[in-house]
XYZ file of C-alpha atoms in Angstrom:
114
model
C -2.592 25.355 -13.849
C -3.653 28.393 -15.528
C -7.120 27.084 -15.791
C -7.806 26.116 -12.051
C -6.187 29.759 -11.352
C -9.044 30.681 -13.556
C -11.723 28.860 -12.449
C -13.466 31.299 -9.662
C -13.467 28.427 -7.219
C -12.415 29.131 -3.891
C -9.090 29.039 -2.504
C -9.575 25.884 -0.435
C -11.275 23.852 -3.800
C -8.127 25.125 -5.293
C -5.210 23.596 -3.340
C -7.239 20.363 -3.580
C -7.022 20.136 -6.861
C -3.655 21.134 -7.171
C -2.472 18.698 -4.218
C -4.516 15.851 -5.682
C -4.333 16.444 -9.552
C -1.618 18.770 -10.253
C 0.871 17.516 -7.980
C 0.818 14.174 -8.729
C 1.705 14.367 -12.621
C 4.313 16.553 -12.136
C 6.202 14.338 -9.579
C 5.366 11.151 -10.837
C 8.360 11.373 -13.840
C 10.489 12.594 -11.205
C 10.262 9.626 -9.323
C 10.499 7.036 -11.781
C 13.509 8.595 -12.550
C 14.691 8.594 -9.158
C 14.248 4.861 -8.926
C 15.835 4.039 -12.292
C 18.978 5.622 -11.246
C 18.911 3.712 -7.675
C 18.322 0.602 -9.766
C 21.004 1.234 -11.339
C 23.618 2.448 -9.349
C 23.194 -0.968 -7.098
C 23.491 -3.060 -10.438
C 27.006 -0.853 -10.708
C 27.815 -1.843 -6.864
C 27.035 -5.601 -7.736
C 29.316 -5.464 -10.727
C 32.223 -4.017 -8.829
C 31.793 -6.401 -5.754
C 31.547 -9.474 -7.999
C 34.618 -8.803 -10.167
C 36.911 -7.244 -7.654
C 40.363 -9.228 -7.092
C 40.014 -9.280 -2.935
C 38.055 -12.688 -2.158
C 36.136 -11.221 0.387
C 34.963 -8.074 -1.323
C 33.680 -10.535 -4.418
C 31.968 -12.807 -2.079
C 30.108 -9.983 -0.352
C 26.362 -10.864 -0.616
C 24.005 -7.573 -1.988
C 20.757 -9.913 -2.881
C 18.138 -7.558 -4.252
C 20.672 -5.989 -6.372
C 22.450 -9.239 -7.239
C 19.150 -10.819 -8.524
C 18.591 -8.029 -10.937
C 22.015 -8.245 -12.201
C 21.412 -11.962 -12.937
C 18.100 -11.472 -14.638
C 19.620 -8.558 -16.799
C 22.722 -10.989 -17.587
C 20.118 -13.772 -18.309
C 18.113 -11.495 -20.692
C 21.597 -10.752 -22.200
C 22.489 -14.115 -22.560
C 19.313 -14.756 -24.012
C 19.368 -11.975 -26.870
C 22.978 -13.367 -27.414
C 21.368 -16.769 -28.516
C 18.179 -15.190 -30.373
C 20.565 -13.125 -32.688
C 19.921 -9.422 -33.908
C 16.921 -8.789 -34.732
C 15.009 -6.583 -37.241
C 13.459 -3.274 -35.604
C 11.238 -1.129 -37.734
C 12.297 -1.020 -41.597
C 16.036 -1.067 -40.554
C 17.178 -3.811 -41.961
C 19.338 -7.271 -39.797
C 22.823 -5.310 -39.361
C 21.990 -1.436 -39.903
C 22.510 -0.998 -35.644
C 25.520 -1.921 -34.319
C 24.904 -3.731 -31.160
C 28.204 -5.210 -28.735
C 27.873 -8.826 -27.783
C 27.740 -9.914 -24.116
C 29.957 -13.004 -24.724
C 32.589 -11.096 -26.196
C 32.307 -7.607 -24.157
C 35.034 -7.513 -21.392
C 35.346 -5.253 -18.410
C 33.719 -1.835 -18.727
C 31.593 -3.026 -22.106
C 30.397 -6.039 -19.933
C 29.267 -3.653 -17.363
C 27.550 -1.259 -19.230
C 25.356 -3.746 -21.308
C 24.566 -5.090 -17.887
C 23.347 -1.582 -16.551
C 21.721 -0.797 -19.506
């Protein structure tokens, strides 16, 4: 910033490039941010819907969300039959890792949303 500030072109060049180059990179991380947490937060709405007691409140259809949920769950289920896996130079078993098939409640939920 300092260096279109600096560049003695006139005022107009300047909020050009600072509406068109500047701008841009600074809000882009906000918004993938933004959308992660939406993402999210609907996978956490799914969750509760689908394993709430009333019949009509687990029935409920959210599709967007509830197709994400089932992907993540299928690449769960997936890792589950694949095993752990080496990452790095950390040897099978130095990261402790919960297991979908045996995670219950809250646990189940947060692999999910993860």
């Amino acid at each position: 910033m300092t260096a279109v500030d600096k560049s003695g072109l006139p005022g107009k060049f300047k909020a050009w490039i600072y509406q068109h180059g500047v701008l841009p990179r600074i809000l882009w991380p906000l918004l993938v941010s933004l959308n992660e947490e939406f993402m999210v937060t609907r996978a956490r709405e799914v969750l509760q819907h689908r394993e709430s007691s009333d019949p009509k409140v687990s029935q409920a259809g959210i599709v967007r969300a509830r197709e994400a949920v089932e992907q993540a769950e299928s690449c769960l289920r997936h890792s589950m039959l694949v095993g752990p896996v080496a990452s790095g130079r950390a040897g099978l078993g130095s990261v402790p890792t919960t297991r979908y098939d045996k995670a219950l409640g809250k646990d189940r939920r947060r692999l999910v949303q993860e």
